[in-house]
mmCIF file of C-alpha atoms in Angstrom:
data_model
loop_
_atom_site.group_PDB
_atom_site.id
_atom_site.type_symbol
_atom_site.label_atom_id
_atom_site.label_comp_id
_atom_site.label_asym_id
_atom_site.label_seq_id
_atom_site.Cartn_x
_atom_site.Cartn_y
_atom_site.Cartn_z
ATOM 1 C CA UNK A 21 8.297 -24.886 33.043
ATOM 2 C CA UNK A 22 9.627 -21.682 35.058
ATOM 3 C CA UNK A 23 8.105 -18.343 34.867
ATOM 4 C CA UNK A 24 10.343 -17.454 31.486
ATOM 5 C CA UNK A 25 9.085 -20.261 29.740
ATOM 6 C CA UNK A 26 5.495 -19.984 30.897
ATOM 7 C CA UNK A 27 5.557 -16.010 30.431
ATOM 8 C CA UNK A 28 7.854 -16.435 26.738
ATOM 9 C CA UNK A 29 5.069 -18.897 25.865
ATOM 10 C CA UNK A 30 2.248 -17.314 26.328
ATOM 11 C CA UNK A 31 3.817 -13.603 24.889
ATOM 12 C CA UNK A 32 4.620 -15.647 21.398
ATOM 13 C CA UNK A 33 0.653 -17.603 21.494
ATOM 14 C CA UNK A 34 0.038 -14.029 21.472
ATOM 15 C CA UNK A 35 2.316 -12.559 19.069
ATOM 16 C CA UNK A 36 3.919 -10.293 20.900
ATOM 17 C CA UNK A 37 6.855 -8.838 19.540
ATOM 18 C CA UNK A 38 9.829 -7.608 20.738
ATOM 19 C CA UNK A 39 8.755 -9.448 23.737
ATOM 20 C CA UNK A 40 11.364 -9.259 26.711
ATOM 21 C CA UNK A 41 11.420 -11.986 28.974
ATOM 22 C CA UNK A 42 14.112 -10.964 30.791
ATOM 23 C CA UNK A 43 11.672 -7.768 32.094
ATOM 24 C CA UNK A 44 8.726 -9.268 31.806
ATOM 25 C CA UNK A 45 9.959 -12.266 34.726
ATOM 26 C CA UNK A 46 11.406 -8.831 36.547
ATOM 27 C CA UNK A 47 7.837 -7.618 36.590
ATOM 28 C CA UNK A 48 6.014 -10.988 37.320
ATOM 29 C CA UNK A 49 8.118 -11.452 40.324
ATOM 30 C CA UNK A 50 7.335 -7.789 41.576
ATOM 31 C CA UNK A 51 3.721 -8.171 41.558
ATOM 32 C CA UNK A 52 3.837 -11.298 43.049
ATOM 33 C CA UNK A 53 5.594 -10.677 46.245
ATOM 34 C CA UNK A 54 3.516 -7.556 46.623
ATOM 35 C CA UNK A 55 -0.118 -9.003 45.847
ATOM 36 C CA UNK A 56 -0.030 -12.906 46.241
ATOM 37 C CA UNK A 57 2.925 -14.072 48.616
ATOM 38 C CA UNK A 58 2.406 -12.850 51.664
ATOM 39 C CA UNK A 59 4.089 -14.452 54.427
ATOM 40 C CA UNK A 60 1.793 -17.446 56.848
ATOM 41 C CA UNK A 61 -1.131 -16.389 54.097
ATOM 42 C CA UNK A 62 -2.133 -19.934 53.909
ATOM 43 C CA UNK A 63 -1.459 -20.906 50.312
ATOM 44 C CA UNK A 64 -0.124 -23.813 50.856
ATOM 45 C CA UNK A 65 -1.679 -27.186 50.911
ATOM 46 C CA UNK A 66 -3.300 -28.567 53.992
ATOM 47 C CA UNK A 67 -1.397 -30.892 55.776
ATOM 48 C CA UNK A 68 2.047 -29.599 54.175
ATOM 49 C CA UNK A 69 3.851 -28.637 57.573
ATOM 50 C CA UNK A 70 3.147 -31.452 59.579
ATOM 51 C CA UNK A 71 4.069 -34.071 56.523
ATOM 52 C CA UNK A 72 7.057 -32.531 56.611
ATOM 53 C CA UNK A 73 7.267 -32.509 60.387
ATOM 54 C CA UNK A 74 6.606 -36.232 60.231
ATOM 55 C CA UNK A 75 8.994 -37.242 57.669
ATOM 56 C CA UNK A 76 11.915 -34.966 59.393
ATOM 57 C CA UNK A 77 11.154 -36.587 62.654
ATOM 58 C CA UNK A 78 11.053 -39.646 61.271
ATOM 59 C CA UNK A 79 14.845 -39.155 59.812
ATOM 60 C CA UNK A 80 13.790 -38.763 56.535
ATOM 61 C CA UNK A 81 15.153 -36.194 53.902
ATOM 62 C CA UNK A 82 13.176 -33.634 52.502
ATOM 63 C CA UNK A 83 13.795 -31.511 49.446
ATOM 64 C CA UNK A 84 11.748 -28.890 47.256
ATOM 65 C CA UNK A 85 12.893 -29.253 43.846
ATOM 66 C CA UNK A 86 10.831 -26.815 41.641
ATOM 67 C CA UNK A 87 11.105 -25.222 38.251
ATOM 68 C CA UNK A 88 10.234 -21.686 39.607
ATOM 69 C CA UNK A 89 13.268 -19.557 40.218
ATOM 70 C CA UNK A 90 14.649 -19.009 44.089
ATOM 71 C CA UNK A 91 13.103 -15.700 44.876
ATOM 72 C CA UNK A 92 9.214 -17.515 44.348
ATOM 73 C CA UNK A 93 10.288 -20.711 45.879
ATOM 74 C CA UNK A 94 11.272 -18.777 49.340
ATOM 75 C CA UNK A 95 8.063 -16.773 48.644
ATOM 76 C CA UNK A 96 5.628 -19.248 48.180
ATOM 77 C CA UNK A 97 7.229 -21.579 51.358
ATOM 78 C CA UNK A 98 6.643 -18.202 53.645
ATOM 79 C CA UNK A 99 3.054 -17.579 52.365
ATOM 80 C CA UNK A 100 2.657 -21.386 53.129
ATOM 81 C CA UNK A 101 4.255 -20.983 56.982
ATOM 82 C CA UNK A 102 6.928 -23.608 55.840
ATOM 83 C CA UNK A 103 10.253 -22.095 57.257
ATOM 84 C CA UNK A 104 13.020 -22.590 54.613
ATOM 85 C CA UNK A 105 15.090 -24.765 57.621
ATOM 86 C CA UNK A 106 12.405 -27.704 57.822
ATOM 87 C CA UNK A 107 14.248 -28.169 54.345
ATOM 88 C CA UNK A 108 17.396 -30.096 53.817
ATOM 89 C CA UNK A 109 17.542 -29.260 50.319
ATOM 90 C CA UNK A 110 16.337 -26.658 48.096
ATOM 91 C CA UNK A 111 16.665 -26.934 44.234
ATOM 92 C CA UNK A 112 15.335 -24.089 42.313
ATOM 93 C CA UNK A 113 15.314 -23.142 38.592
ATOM 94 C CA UNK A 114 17.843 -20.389 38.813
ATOM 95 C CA UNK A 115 20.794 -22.904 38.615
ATOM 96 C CA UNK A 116 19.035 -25.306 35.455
ATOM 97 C CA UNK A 117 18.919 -24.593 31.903
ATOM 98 C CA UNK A 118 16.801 -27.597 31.368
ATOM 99 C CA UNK A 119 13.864 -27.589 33.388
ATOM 100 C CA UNK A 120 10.984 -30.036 34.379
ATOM 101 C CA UNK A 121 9.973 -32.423 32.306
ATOM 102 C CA UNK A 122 13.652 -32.957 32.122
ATOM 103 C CA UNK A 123 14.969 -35.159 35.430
ATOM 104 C CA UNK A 124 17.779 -32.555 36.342
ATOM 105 C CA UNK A 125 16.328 -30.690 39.184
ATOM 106 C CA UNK A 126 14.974 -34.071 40.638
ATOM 107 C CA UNK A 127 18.376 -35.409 40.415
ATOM 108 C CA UNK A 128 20.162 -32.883 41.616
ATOM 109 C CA UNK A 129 17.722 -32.888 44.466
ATOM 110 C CA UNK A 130 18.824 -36.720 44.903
ATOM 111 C CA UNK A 131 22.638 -35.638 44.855
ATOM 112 C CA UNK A 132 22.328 -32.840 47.372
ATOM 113 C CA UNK A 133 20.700 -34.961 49.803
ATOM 114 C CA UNK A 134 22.925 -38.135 49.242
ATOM 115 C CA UNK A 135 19.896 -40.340 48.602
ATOM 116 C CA UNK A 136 19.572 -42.679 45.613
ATOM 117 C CA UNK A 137 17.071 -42.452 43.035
ATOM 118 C CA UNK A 138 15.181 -45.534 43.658
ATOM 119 C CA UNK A 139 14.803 -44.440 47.430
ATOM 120 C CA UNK A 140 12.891 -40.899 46.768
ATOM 121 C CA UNK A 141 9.026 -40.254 46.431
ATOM 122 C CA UNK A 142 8.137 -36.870 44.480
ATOM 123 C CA UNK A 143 4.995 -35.353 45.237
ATOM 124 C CA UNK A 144 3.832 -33.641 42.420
ATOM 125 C CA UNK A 145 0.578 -32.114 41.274
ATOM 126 C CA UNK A 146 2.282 -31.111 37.149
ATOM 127 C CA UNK A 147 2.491 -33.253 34.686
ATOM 128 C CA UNK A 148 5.828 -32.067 34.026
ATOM 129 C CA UNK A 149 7.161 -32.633 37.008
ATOM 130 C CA UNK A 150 5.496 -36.549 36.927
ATOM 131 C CA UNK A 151 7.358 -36.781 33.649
ATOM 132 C CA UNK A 152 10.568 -35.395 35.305
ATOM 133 C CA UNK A 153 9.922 -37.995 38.194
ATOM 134 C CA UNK A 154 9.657 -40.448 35.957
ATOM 135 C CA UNK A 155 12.325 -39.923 33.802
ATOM 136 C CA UNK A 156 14.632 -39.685 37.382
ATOM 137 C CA UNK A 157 13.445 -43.308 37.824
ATOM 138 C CA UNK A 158 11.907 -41.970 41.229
ATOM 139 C CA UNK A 159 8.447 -42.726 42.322
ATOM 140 C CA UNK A 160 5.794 -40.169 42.664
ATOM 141 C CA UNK A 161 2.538 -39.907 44.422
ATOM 142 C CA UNK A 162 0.378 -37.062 42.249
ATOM 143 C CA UNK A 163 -1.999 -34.569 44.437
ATOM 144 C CA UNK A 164 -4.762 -32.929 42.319
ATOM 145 C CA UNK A 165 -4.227 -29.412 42.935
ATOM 146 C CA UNK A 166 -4.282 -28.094 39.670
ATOM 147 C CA UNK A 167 -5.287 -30.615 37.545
ATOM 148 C CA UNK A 168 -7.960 -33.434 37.310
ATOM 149 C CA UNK A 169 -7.901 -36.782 39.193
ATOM 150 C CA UNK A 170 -8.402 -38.050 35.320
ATOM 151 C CA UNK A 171 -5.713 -35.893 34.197
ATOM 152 C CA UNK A 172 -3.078 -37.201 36.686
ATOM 153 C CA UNK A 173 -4.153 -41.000 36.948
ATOM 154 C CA UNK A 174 -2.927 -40.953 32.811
ATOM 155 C CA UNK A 175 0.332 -40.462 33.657
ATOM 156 C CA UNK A 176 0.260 -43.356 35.877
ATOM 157 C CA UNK A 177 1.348 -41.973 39.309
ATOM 158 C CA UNK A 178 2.713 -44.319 41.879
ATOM 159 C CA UNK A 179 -0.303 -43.164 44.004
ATOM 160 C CA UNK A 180 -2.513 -40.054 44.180
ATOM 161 C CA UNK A 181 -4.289 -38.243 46.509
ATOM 162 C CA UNK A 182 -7.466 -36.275 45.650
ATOM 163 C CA UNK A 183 -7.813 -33.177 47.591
#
């Protein structure tokens, strides 16, 4: 969704008025970086490095393609110890109007990395971004970080992984 979305959302389920996004995301980020994303702090998902480290020396092309904006992308592959050069892409939500569910950012993941549609996997653990794989026409294997087993096996994943 990206953090204006999410943090937009949530101010108008609220009723906030005069809500501004712009200063609110300004203030999200802030406390972010200094109280969650710490670099090597082990938020990432077990296993993360070395599948990447498998799949790059395998020859295979690896891209993040997320809805969050550049400055939490970079913050949240530090805080996993996943050095921004293991990546040959990076696709962020800075750059996107129209953000997962839509395809773009998968696609544009595709593009960067010269590899067609029908020969990328997503891994994704959002319904929004299975819906974005899917509409991309790519297959996707669905890890159950944040939501159910249940949840993700209704969207029909390609595979998934409980962890």
């Amino acid at each position: 969704m990206g953090e204006a979305n999410f943090l937009g959302g949530v101010a108008a389920a609220k009723g906030v008025e005069g809500f501004d996004t712009k200063a609110a995301k300004k203030r999200f980020f802030e406390i972010f970086l200094l109280k969650y994303a710490k670099p090597n702090s082990g938020i990432g998902f077990p296993g993360a490095f070395e599948l990447v480290s498998q799949c790059k020396s395998n020859g295979l092309k690896v891209a993040v393609a997320s809805s969050a904006d550049r400055i939490k992308v970079d913050a949240n592959l530090a805080a996993a110890g996943l050095p921004i050069t293991m990546f040959d892409a990076i696709v962020s939500a800075d750059a996107f109007k129209n953000l997962k569910p839509a395809p773009v950012i998968f696609l544009a993941a595709s593009r960067i990395l010269d590899v067609p549609t029908s020969e990328c996997i997503v891994i994704e653990d959002a319904l929004a971004g299975v819906q974005a794989a899917k509409a991309a026409k790519m297959r996707y294997i669905t890890v159950t970080t944040t939501l159910s087993e249940d949840t993700l096996k209704a969207a029909e994943p390609s595979s998934s992984k409980r962890r």
